[in-house]
Coordinates of C-alpha atoms in Angstrom, one line a residue:
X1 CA 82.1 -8.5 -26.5
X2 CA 82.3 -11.6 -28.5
X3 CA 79.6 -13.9 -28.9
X4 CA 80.3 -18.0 -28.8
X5 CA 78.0 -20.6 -30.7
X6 CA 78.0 -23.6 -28.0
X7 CA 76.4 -26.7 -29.1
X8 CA 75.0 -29.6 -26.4
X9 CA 76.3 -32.9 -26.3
X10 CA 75.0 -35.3 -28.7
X11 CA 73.5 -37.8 -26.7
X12 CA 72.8 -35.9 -23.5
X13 CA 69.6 -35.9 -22.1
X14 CA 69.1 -31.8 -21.9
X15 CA 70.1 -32.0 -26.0
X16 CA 67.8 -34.8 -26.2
X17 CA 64.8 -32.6 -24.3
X18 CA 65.5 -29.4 -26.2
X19 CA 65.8 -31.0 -29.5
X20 CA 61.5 -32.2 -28.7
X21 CA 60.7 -29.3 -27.3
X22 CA 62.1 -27.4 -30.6
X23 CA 60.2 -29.9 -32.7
X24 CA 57.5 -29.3 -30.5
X25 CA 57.6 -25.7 -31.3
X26 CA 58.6 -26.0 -34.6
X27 CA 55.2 -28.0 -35.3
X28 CA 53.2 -25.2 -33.9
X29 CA 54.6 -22.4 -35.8
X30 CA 54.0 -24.3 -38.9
X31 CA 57.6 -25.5 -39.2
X32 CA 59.4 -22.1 -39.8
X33 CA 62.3 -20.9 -38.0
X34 CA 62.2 -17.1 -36.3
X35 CA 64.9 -15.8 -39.1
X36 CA 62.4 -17.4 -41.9
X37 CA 59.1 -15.8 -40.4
X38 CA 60.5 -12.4 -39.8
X39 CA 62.1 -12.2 -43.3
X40 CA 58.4 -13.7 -45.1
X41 CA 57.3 -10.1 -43.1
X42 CA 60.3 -8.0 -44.2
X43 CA 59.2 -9.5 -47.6
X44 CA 55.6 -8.0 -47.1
X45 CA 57.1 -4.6 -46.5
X46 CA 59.4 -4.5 -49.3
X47 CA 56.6 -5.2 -52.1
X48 CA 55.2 -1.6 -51.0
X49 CA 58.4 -0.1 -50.7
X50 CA 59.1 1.5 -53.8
X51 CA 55.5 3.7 -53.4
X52 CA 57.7 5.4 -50.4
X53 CA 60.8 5.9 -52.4
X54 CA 59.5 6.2 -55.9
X55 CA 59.4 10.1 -56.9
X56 CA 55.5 11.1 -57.7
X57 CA 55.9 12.0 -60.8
X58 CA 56.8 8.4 -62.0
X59 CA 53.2 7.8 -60.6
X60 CA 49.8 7.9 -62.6
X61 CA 48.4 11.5 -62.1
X62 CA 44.9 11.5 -60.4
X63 CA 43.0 14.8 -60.5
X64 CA 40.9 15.1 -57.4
X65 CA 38.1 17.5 -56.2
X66 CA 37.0 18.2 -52.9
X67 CA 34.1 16.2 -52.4
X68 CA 35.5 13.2 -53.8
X69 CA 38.8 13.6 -51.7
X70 CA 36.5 13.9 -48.4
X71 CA 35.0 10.7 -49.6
X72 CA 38.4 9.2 -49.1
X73 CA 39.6 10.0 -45.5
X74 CA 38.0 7.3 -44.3
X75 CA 40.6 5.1 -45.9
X76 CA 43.5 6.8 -43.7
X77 CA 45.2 5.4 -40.6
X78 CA 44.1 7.9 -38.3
X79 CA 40.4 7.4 -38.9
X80 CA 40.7 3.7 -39.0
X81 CA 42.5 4.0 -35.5
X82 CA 39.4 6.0 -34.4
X83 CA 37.1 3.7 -35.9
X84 CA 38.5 0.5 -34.3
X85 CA 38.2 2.7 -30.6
X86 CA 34.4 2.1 -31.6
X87 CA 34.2 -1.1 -32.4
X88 CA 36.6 -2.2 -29.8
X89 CA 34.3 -0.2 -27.2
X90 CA 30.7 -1.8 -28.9
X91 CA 32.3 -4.9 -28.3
X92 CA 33.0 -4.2 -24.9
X93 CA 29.3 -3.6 -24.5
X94 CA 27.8 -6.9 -26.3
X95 CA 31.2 -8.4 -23.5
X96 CA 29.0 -7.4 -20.2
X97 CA 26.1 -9.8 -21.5
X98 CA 27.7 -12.5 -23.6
X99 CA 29.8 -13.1 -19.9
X100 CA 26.3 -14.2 -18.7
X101 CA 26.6 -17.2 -21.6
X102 CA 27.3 -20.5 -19.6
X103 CA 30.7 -21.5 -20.0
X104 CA 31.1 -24.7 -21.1
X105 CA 35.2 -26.3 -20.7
X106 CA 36.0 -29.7 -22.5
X107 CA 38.9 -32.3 -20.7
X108 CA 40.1 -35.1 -21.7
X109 CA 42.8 -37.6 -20.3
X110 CA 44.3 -40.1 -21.1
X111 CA 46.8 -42.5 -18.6
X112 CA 48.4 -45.5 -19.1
X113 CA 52.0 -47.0 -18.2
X114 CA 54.5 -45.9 -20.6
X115 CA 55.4 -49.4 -22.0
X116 CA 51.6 -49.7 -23.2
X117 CA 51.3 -46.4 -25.2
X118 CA 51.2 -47.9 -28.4
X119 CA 48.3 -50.2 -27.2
X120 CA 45.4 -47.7 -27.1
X121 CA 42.6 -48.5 -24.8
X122 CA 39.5 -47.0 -24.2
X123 CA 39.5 -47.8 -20.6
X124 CA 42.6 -45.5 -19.8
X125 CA 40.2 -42.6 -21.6
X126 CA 38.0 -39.8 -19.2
X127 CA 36.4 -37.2 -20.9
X128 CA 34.0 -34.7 -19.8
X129 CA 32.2 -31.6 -20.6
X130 CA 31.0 -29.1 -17.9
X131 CA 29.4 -26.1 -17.6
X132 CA 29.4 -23.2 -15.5
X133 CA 27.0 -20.5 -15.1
X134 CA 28.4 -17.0 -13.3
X135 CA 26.1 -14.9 -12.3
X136 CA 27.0 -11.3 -11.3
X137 CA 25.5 -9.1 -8.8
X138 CA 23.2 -6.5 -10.2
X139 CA 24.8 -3.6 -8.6
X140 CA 28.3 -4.8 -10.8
X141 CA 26.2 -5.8 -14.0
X142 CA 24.7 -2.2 -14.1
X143 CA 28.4 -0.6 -13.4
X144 CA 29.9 -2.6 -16.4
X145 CA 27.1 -1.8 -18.5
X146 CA 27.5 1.8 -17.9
X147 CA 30.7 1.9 -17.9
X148 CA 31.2 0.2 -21.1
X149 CA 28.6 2.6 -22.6
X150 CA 30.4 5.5 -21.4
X151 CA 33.5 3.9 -23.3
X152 CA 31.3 3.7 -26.9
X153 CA 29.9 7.1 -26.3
X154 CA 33.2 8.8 -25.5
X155 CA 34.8 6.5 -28.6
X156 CA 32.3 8.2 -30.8
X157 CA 32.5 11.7 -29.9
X158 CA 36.3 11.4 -30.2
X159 CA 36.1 10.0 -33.9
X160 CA 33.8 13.1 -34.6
X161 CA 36.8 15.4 -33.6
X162 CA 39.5 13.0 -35.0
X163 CA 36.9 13.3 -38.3
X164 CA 36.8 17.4 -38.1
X165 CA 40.7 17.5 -37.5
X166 CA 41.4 15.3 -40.5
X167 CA 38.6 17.2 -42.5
X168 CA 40.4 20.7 -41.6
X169 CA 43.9 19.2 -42.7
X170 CA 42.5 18.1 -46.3
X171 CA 41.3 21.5 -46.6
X172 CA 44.9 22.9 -45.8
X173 CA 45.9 20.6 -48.3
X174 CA 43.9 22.0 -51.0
X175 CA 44.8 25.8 -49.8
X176 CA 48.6 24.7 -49.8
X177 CA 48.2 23.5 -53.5
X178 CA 47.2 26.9 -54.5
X179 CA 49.6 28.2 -52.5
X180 CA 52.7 26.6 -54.3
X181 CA 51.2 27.5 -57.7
X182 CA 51.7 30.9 -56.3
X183 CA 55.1 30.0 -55.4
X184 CA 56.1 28.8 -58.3
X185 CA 54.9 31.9 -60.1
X186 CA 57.3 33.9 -58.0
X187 CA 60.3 31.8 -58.8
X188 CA 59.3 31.6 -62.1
X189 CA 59.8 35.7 -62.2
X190 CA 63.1 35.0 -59.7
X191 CA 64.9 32.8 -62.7
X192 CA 64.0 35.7 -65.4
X193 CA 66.9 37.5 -63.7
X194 CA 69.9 37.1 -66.1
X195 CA 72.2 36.7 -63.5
X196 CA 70.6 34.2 -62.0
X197 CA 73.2 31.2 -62.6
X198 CA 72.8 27.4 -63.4
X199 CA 73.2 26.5 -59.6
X200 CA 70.6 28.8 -58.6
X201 CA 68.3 27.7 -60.7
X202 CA 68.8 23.5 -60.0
X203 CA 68.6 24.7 -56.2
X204 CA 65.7 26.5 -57.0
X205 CA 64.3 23.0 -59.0
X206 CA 65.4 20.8 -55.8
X207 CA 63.3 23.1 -53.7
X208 CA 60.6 22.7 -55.5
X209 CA 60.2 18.8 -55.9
X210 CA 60.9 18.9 -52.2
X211 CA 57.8 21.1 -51.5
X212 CA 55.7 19.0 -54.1
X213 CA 57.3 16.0 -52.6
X214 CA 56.1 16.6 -49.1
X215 CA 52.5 17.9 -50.2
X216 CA 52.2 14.5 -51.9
X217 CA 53.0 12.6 -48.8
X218 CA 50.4 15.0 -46.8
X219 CA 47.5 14.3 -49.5
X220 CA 48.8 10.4 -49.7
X221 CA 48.7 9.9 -45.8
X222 CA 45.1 12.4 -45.4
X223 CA 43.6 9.6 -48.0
X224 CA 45.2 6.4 -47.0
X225 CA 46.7 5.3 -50.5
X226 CA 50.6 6.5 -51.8
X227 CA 49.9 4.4 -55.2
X228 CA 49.3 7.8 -57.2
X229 CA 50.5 10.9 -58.3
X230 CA 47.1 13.3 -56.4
X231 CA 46.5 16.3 -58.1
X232 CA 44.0 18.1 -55.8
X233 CA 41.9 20.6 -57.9
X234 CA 40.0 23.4 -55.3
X235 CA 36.4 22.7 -57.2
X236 CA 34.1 22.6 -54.3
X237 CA 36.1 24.0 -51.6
X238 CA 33.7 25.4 -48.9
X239 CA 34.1 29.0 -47.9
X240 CA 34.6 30.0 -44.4
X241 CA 34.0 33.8 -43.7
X242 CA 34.3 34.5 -40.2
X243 CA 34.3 37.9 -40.5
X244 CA 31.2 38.3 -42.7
X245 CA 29.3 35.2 -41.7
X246 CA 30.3 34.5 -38.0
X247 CA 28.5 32.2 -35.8
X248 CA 27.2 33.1 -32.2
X249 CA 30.4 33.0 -30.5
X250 CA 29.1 33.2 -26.6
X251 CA 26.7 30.2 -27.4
X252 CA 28.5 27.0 -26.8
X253 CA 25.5 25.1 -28.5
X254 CA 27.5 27.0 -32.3
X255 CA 30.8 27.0 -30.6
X256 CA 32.8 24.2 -28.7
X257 CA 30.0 22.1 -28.0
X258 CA 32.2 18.8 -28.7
X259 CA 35.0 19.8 -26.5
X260 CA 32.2 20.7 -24.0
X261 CA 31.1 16.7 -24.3
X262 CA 34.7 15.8 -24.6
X263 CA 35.9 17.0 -21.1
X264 CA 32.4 15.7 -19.4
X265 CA 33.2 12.6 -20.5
X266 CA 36.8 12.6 -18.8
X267 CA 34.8 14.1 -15.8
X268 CA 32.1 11.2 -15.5
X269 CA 34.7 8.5 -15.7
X270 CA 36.5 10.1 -12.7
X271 CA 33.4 10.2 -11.1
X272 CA 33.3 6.2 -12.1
X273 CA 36.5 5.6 -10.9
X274 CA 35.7 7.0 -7.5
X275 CA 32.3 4.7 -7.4
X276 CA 34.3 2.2 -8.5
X277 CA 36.3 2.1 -5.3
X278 CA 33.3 3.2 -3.3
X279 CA 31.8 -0.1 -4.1
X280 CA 34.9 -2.0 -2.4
X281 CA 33.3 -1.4 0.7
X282 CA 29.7 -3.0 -0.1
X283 CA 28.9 -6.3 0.4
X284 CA 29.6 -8.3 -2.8
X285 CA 27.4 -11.3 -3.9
X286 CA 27.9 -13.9 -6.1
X287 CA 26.0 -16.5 -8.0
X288 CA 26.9 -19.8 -9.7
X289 CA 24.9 -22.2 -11.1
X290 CA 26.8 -25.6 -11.8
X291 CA 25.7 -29.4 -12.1
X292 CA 27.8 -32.5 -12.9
X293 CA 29.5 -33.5 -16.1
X294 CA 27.4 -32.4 -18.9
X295 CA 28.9 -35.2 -20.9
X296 CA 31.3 -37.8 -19.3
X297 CA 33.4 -40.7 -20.5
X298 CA 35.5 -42.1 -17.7
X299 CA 37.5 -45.4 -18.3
X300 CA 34.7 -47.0 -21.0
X301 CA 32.7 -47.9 -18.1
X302 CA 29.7 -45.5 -18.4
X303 CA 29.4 -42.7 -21.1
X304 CA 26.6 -40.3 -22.4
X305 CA 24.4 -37.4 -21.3
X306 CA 24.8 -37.2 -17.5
X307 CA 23.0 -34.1 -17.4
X308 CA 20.4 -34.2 -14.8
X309 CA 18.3 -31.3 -13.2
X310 CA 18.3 -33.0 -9.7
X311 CA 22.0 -32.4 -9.7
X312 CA 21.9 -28.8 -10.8
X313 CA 23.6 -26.9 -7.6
X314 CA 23.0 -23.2 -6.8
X315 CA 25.6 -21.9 -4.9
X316 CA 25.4 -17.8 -3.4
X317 CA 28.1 -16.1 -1.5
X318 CA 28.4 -12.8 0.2
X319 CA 31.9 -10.9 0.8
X320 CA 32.4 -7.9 2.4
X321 CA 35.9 -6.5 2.4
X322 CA 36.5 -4.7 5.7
X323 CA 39.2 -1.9 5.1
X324 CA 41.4 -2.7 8.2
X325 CA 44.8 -1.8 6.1
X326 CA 42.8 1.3 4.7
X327 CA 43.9 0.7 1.1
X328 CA 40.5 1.7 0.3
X329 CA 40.6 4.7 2.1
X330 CA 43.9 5.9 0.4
X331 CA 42.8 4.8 -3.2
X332 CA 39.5 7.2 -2.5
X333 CA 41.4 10.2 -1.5
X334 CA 44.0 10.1 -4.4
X335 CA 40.9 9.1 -6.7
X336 CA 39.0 12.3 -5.2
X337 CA 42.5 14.5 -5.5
X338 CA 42.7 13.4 -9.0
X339 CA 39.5 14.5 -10.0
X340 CA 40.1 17.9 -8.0
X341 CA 43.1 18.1 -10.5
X342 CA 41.1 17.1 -13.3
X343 CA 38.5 20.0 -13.1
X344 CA 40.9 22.6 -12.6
X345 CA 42.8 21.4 -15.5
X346 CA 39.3 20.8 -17.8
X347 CA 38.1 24.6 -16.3
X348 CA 41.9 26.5 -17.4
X349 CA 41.5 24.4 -20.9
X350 CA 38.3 25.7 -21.3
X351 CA 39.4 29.0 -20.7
X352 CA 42.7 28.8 -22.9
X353 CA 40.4 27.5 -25.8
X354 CA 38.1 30.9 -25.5
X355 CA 41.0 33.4 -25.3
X356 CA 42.6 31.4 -28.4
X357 CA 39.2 32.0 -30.2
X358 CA 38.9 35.4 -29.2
X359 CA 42.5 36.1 -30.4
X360 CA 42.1 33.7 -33.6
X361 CA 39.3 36.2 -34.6
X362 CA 41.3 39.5 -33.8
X363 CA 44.1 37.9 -35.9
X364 CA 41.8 37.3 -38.6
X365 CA 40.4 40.7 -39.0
X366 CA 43.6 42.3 -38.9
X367 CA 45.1 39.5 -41.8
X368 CA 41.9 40.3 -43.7
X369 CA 43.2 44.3 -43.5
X370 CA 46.7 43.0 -44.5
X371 CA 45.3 41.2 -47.2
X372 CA 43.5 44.6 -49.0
X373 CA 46.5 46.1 -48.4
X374 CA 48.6 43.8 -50.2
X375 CA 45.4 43.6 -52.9
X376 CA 45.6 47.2 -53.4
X377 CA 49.5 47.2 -54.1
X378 CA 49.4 44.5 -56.5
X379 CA 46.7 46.6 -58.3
X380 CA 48.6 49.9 -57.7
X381 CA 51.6 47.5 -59.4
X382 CA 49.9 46.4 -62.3
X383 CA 48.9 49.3 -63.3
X384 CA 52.3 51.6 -63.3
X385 CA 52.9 52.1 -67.1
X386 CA 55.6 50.0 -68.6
X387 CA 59.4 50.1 -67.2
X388 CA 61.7 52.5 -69.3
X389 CA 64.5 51.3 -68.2
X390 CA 66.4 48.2 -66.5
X391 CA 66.4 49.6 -63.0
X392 CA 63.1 50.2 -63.4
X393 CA 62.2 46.4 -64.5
X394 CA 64.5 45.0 -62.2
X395 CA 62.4 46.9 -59.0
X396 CA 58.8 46.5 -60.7
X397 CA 59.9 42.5 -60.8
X398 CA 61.7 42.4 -57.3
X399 CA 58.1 44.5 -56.0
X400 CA 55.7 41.6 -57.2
X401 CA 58.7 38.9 -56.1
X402 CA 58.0 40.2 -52.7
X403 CA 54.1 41.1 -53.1
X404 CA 53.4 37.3 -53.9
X405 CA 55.7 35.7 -51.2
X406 CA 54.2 37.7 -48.7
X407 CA 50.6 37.2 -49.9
X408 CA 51.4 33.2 -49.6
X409 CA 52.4 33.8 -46.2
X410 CA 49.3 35.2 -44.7
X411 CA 47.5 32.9 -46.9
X412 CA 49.2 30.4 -44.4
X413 CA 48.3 32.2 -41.3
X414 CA 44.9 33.0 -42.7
X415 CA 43.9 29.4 -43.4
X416 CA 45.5 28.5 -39.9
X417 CA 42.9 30.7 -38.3
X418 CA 40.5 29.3 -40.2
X419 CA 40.9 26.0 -38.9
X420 CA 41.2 26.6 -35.3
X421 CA 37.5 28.8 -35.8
X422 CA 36.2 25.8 -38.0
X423 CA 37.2 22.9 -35.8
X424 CA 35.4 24.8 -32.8
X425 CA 32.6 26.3 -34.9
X426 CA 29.2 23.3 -34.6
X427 CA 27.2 25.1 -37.0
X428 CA 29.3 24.0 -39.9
X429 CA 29.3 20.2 -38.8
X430 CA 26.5 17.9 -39.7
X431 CA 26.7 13.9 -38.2
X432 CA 25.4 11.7 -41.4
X433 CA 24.7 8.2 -42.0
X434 CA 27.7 8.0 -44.4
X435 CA 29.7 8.6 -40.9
X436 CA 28.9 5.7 -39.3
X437 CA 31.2 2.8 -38.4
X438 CA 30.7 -0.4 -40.1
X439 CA 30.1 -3.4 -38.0
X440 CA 33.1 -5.5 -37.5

């Protein structure tokens, strides 16, 4: 496929109308073409480029704990997404009154022959300034209310579980720290071999920036900020033991509570929609409040304030859509059918969640038995009297090779346990001031 330049006519009138309308344009955008705004962009981009390509090391180290790190999630994309849901939906709600304010539009125009433009005349000038008041029935002012109330409600309760989600990742964060210390101990004891060879071992060094690598971009992304090298030091980490301190599983006021709030709230805006449409059918009325010209200028013969109350109109109207085509009809049913949906598909999540509870807890006693079990052997280990001979060394060393890898691997299927439980479990959730969404 080959692409042609083609170039108008000098002279012709279409060349002669595009080339104003491109100054036009041109004017508006602040004089910059497309190529020269989309490359003052790119620029943007590039001057944070090197934090995503730079290796972390090269970064200044900063050591963080667990309080301060939860201090910073805030900063993160997916918590600023949730916080803009709020203030988008609060704004929604100040919307259903501020559309009471008058509105107030400003025209002005100005005619005159086309040999006398240059000649400006005040005569060839009407302005004016009206206003409009609309006035909403009661029955649609209370639905928007409510409906826009819902909206900040259910914005809320879904930044509490965005919150808890990004809360239970920093802690995996933490736990995966310790974990590739572990790691490293057992490749440490895995390069001790003698015949481990120089490719082994700068595999074995690859592997390991990668793994650092990619636990710096979790901790960058969880706190919003790839400008340092994070350290993240387990001082503070809370304790979750499910199997010594549990909470009152069968009582969804300790467990599931905000998934409980989360699925009513998709259940009363079906239950919206279908009022919504219900309300097609009732009579609809309509108030407007309007006058003449606020202020007026009209061809320099009279200007000023024409505002007077005598000429304030109030105009009411009633509608009534009768459903003859029975769009309304159908829109009900399928509204009505999706809600039947809806609640079966809320009711089999609910019921998914509590068997996934009950089976994250059997998992977790059964990891905990693993664990002792794995605990005894490394005791059983370290306490063997010293190897005699090479065989001997070689198996001791291959033995705790194997003992740590596979105590970092239920490590991982412990913690994700852990989270599931915690996420679900209210008691160890508090809402605090220092939660709250700043006004916009």
């Amino acid at each position: 496929m080959i692409l042609k330049r083609i170039a108008l006519k000098r002279g012709s009138a279409v060349g002669a109308g595009a080339i104003l309308v491109a100054l036009g344009l041109a004017g508006l955008s602040g004089c910059k073409t497309v190529e020269e705004g989309v490359a003052e962009r790119g620029n943007e981009i590039l001057a944070h480029y090197g934090d995503f390509i730079s290796d972390p090391s090269d970064l200044p180290v900063v050591e963080l704990d667990w309080e301060t790190a939860l201090s910073m999630l805030d900063s993160n994309l997916v918590m600023r997404n949730a916080a803009e849901e709020i203030i988008k939906a609060e704004v929604s709600v100040r919307r259903v009154f501020w559309d009471l304010v008058p509105q107030l539009t400003v025209q002005g125009i100005y005619s005159d022959a086309v040999t006398e433009l240059t000649n400006f005349d005040v005569d060839n000038l009407n302005a004016n300034v009206n206003a409009v008041f609309s006035i909403p029935g009661l029955v649609q002012l209370r639905m928007d209310y409510y409906a826009a109330m819902l909206a900040t409600y259910g914005a809320r309760q879904q930044y509490e579980m965005t919150y808890r989600g990004e809360v239970v990742n920093l802690y995996a964060l933490f736990r995966q720290t310790s974990r590739n210390r572990a790691q490293q101990v057992a490749e440490s004891l895995q390069a001790s071999d003698p015949s481990f060879g120089g490719t082994d071992r700068r595999e074995l060094e690859f592997s390991r920036k990668q793994r650092d690598r990619e636990l710096w971009l979790g901790i960058s992304a969880a706190l919003g900020d790839y400008s340092k090298n994070w350290k993240l030091v387990p001082v503070g980490l809370p304790e979750r033991d499910y199997l010594n301190d549990p909470p009152a599983w069968d009582d969804p006021e300790e467990v599931g509570k905000l998934f409980i709030t989360l699925e009513a709230l998709e259940l009363e805006s079906a239950r919206l929609r279908e009022l919504g449409i219900k309300f097609q059918y009732w009579p609809k009325m309509s108030m407007r409040l309007y006058s003449p010209s606020v202020y007026l200028v009209s061809g320099g013969d009279r200007s000023g304030f024409e505002f007077d109350a005598d000429d304030i109109r109030f105009e009411t109207s009633v509608r009534m859509r009768l459903d003859t085509d029975l769009q309304i009809r159908d829109q009900l049913r399928e509204a009505r059918r999706s809600s039947s949906l809806l609640r079966q598909k809320l009711y089999e999540d609910a019921q998914d969640r509590a068997k996934k509870l009950a089976d994250a807890r059997a998992a977790l006693a059964m990891a905990d038995r693993r664990m002792r079990q794995l605990a005894a052997r490394r005791k059983m280990l370290a306490d063997m009297p010293a190897a005699t001979s090479y065989d001997a060394f070689e198996q001791n060393r291959a033995e705790r090779i194997e003992l740590i890898n596979q105590t970092v691997s239920l490590e991982q299927e412990t913690d994700g346990l852990v989270a599931l439980l915690w996420i679900a479990d209210e008691s160890r959730w508090w809402v605090t001031d220092a939660q709250e969404i700043p006004a916009d």
